[in-house]
mmCIF file of C-alpha atoms in Angstrom:
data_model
loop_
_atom_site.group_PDB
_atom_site.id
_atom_site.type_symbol
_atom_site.label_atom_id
_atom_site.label_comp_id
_atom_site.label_asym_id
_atom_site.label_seq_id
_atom_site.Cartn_x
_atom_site.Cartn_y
_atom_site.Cartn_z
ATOM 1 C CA UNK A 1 3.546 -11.491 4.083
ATOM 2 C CA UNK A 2 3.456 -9.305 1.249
ATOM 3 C CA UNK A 3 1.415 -6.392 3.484
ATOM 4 C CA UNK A 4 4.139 -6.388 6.265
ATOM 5 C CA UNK A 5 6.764 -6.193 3.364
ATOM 6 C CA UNK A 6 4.648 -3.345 1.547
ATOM 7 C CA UNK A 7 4.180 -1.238 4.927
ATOM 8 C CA UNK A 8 7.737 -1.571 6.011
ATOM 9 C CA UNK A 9 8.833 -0.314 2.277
ATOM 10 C CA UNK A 10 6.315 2.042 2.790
ATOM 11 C CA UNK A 11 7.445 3.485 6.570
ATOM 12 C CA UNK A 12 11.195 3.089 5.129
ATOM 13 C CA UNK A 13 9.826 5.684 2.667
ATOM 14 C CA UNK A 14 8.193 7.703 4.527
ATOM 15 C CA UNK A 15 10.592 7.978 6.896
ATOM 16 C CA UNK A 16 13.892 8.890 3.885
ATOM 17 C CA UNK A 17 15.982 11.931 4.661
ATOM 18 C CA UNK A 18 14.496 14.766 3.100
ATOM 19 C CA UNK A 19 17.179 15.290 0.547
ATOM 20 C CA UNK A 20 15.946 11.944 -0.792
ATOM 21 C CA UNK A 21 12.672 12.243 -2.691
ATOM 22 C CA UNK A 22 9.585 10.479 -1.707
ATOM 23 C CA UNK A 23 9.827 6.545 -2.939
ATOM 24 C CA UNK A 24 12.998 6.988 -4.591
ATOM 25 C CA UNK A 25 15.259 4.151 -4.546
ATOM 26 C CA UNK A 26 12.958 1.811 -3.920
ATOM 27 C CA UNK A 27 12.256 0.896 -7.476
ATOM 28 C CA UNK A 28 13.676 -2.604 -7.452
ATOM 29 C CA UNK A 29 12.254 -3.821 -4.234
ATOM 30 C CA UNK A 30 8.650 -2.933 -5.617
ATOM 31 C CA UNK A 31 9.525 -4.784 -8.733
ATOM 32 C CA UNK A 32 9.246 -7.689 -6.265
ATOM 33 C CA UNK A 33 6.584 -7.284 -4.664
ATOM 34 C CA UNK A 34 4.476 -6.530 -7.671
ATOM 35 C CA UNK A 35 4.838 -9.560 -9.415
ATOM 36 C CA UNK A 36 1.893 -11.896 -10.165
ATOM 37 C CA UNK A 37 -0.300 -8.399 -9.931
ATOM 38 C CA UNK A 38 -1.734 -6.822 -12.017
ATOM 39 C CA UNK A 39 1.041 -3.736 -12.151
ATOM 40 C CA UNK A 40 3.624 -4.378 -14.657
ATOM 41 C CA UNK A 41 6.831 -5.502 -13.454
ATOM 42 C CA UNK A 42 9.135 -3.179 -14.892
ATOM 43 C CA UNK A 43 7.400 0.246 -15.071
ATOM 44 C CA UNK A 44 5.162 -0.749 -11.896
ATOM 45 C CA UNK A 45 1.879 1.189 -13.558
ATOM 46 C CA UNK A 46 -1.115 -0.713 -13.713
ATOM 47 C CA UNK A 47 -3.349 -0.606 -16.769
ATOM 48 C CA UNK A 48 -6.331 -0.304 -14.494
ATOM 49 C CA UNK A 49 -6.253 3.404 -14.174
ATOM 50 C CA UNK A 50 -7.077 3.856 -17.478
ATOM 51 C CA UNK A 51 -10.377 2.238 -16.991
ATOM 52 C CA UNK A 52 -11.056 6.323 -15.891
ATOM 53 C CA UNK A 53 -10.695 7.559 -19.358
ATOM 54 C CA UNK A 54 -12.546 4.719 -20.934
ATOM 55 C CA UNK A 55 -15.757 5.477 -18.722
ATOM 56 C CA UNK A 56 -15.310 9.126 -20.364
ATOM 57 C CA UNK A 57 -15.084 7.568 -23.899
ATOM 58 C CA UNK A 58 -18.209 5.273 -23.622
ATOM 59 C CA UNK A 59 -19.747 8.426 -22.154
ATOM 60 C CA UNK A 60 -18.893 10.731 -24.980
ATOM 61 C CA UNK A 61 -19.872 7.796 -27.672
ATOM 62 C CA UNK A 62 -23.727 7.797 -25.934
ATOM 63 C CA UNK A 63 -23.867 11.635 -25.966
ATOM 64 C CA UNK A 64 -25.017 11.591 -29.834
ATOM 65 C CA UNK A 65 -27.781 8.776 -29.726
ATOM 66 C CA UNK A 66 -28.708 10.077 -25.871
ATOM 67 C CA UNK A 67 -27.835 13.418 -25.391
ATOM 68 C CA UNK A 68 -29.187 12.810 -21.864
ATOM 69 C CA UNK A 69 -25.683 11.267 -21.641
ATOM 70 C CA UNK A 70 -24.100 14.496 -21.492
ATOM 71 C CA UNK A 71 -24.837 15.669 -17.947
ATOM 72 C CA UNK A 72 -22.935 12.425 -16.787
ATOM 73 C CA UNK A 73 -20.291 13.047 -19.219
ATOM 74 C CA UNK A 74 -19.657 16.699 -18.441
ATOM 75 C CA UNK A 75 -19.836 15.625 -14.384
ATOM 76 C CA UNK A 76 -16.171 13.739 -14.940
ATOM 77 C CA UNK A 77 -13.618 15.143 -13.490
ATOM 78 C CA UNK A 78 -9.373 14.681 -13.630
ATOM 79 C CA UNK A 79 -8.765 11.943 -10.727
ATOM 80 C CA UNK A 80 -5.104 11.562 -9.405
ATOM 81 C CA UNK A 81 -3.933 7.807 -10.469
ATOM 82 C CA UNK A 82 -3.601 7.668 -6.342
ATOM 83 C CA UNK A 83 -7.661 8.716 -6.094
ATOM 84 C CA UNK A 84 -8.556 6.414 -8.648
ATOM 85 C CA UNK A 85 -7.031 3.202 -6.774
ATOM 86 C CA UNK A 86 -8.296 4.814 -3.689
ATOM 87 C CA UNK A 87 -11.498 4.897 -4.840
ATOM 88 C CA UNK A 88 -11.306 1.529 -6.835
ATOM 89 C CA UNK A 89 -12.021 -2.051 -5.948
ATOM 90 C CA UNK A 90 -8.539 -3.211 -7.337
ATOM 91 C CA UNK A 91 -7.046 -5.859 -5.058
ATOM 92 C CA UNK A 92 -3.540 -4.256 -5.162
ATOM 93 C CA UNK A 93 -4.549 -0.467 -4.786
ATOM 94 C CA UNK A 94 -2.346 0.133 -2.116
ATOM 95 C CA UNK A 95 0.621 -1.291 -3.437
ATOM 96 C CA UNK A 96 -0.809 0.362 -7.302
ATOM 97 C CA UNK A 97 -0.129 3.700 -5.266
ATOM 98 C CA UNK A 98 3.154 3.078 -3.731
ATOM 99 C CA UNK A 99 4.481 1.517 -6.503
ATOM 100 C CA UNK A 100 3.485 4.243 -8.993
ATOM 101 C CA UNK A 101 5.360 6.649 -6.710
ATOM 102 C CA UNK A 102 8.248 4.394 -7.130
ATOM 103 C CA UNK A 103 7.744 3.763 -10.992
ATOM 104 C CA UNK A 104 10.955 4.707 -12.901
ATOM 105 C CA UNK A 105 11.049 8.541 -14.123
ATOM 106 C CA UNK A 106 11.253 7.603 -17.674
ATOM 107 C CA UNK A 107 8.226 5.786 -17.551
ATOM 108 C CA UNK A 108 6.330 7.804 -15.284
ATOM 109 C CA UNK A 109 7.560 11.692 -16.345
ATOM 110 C CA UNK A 110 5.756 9.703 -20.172
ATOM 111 C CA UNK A 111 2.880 8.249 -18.113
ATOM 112 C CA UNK A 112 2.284 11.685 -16.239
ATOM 113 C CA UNK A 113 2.027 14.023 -19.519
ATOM 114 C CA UNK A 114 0.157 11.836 -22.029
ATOM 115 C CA UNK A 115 -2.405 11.763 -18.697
ATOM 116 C CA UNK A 116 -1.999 15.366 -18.405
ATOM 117 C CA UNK A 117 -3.223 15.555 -22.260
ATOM 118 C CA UNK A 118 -5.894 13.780 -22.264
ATOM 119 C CA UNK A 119 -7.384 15.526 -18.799
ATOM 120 C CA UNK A 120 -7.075 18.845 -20.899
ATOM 121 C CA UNK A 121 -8.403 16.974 -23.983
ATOM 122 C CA UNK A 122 -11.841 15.844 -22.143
ATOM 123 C CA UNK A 123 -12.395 19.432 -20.166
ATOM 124 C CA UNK A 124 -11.730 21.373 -23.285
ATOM 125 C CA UNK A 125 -14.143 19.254 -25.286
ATOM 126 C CA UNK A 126 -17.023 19.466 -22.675
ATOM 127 C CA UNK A 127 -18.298 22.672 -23.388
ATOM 128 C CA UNK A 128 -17.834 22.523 -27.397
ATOM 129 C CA UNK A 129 -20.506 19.204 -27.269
ATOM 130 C CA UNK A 130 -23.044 21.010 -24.796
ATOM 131 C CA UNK A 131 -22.623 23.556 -27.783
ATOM 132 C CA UNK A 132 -23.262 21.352 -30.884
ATOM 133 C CA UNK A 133 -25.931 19.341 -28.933
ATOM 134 C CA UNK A 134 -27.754 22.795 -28.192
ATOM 135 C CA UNK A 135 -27.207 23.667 -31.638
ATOM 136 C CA UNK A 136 -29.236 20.783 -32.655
ATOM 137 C CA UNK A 137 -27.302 19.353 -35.351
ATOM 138 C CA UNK A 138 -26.744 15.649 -35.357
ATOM 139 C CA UNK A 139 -24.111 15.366 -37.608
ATOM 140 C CA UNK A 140 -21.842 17.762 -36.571
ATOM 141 C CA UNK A 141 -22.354 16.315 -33.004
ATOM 142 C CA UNK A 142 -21.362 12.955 -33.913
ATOM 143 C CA UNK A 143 -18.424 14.177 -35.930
ATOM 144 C CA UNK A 144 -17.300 16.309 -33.376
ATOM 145 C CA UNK A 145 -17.803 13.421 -30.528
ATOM 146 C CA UNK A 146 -15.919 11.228 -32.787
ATOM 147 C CA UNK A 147 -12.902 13.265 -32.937
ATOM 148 C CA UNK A 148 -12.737 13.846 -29.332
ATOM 149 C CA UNK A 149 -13.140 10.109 -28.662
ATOM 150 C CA UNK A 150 -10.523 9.433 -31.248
ATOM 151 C CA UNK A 151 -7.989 10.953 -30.006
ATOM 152 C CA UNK A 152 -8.891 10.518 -26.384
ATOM 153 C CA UNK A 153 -8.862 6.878 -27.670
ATOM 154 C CA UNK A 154 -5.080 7.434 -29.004
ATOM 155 C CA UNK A 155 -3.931 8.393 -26.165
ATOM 156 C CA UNK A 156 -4.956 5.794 -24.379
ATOM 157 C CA UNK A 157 -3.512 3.799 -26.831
ATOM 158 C CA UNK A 158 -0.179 5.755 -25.621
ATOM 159 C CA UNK A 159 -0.344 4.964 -22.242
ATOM 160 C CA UNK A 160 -1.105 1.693 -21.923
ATOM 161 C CA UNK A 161 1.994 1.535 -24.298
ATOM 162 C CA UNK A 162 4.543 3.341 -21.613
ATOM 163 C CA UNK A 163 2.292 1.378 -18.989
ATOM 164 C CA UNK A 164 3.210 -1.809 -20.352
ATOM 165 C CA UNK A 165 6.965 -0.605 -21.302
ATOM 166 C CA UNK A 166 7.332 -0.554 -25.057
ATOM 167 C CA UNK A 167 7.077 3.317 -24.751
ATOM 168 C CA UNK A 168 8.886 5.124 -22.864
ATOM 169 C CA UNK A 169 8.886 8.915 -23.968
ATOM 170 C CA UNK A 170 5.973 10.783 -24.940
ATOM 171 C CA UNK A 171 7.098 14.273 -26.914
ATOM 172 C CA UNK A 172 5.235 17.080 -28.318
ATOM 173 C CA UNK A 173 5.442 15.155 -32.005
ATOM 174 C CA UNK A 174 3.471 12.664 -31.051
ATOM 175 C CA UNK A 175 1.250 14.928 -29.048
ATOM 176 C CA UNK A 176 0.692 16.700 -32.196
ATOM 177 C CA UNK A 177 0.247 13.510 -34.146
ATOM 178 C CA UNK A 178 -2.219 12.559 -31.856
ATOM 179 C CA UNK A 179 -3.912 15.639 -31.545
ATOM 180 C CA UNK A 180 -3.995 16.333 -35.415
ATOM 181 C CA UNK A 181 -5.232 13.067 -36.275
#
């Protein structure tokens, strides 16, 4: 029942006059059909797409110990929240998709640039690790992996907060809080 609902929302959508953008205004009828999944009801993000930045975390927290790591680590790459439930086994990753497209601009304009921060965050710091670990200095690697995965960590921390709906802004402040931290 719920997949006939989701693909006539989804032809409804599909088929809106073009002066209405994609998946607007149907906000509150995917607020239905996400409940009792794992998407939260009220921003309708799911926490599961972070699971992309936490792979590049534990990644970046081997590279000291195993700097073999590092090849694996610098082969991550940005993934649209739509590629990563396409590419996931999450139950719901259609309805993830549609309903992310739907998610309320507050919520997802916040959701979009702390993700567009932390992409930049994790290709910027790429090279400056190969650098320290061909330098061959184990403490500065490990300080400078720990300040990447800090903040990589805090941001995180951000957007499971606008995820789950207790934040709903994210502005350059608290990008510079996080990124001076």
């Amino acid at each position: 029942m719920v997949s006939s609902s989701l693909q006539a929302v989804a032809s409804a959508a599909s088929q809106a006059p073009r002066s209405v953008a994609k998946g607007a205004g149907f906000t509150g009828t995917y607020r239905l059909l996400v409940r009792g999944k794992n998407i939260n009801q009220n921003t309708l993000l799911a926490t599961d797409y972070l699971n992309h930045f936490n792979e590049i975390i534990m990644l970046l927290e081997m590279v000291p110990s195993m700097p073999e790591c590092y090849e694996d680590a610098a082969g991550w790459r940005p993934k649209s929240y739509a590629d990563h439930f396409r590419d996931s086994c999450f139950s719901d990753a259609e309805l993830a998709i549609l309903a992310y497209e739907n998610a309320p601009a507050n919520y997802r304009q916040a959701f979009d640039t702390t993700i567009g921060q932390m992409d930049r965050l994790v290709l910027d710091a790429i090279p400056r690790i190969k650098a320290l670990i061909d330098a061959g200095e184990p403490g500065p690697l490990q300080l400078g992996v720990e300040d990447v995965t800090r903040k990589l960590q805090s941001f995180v921390d951000v957007a499971s907060s606008i995820i789950n709906g207790t934040t709903d802004t994210l502005d350059q402040a608290q990008i510079d809080q996080v990124m001076n931290a």
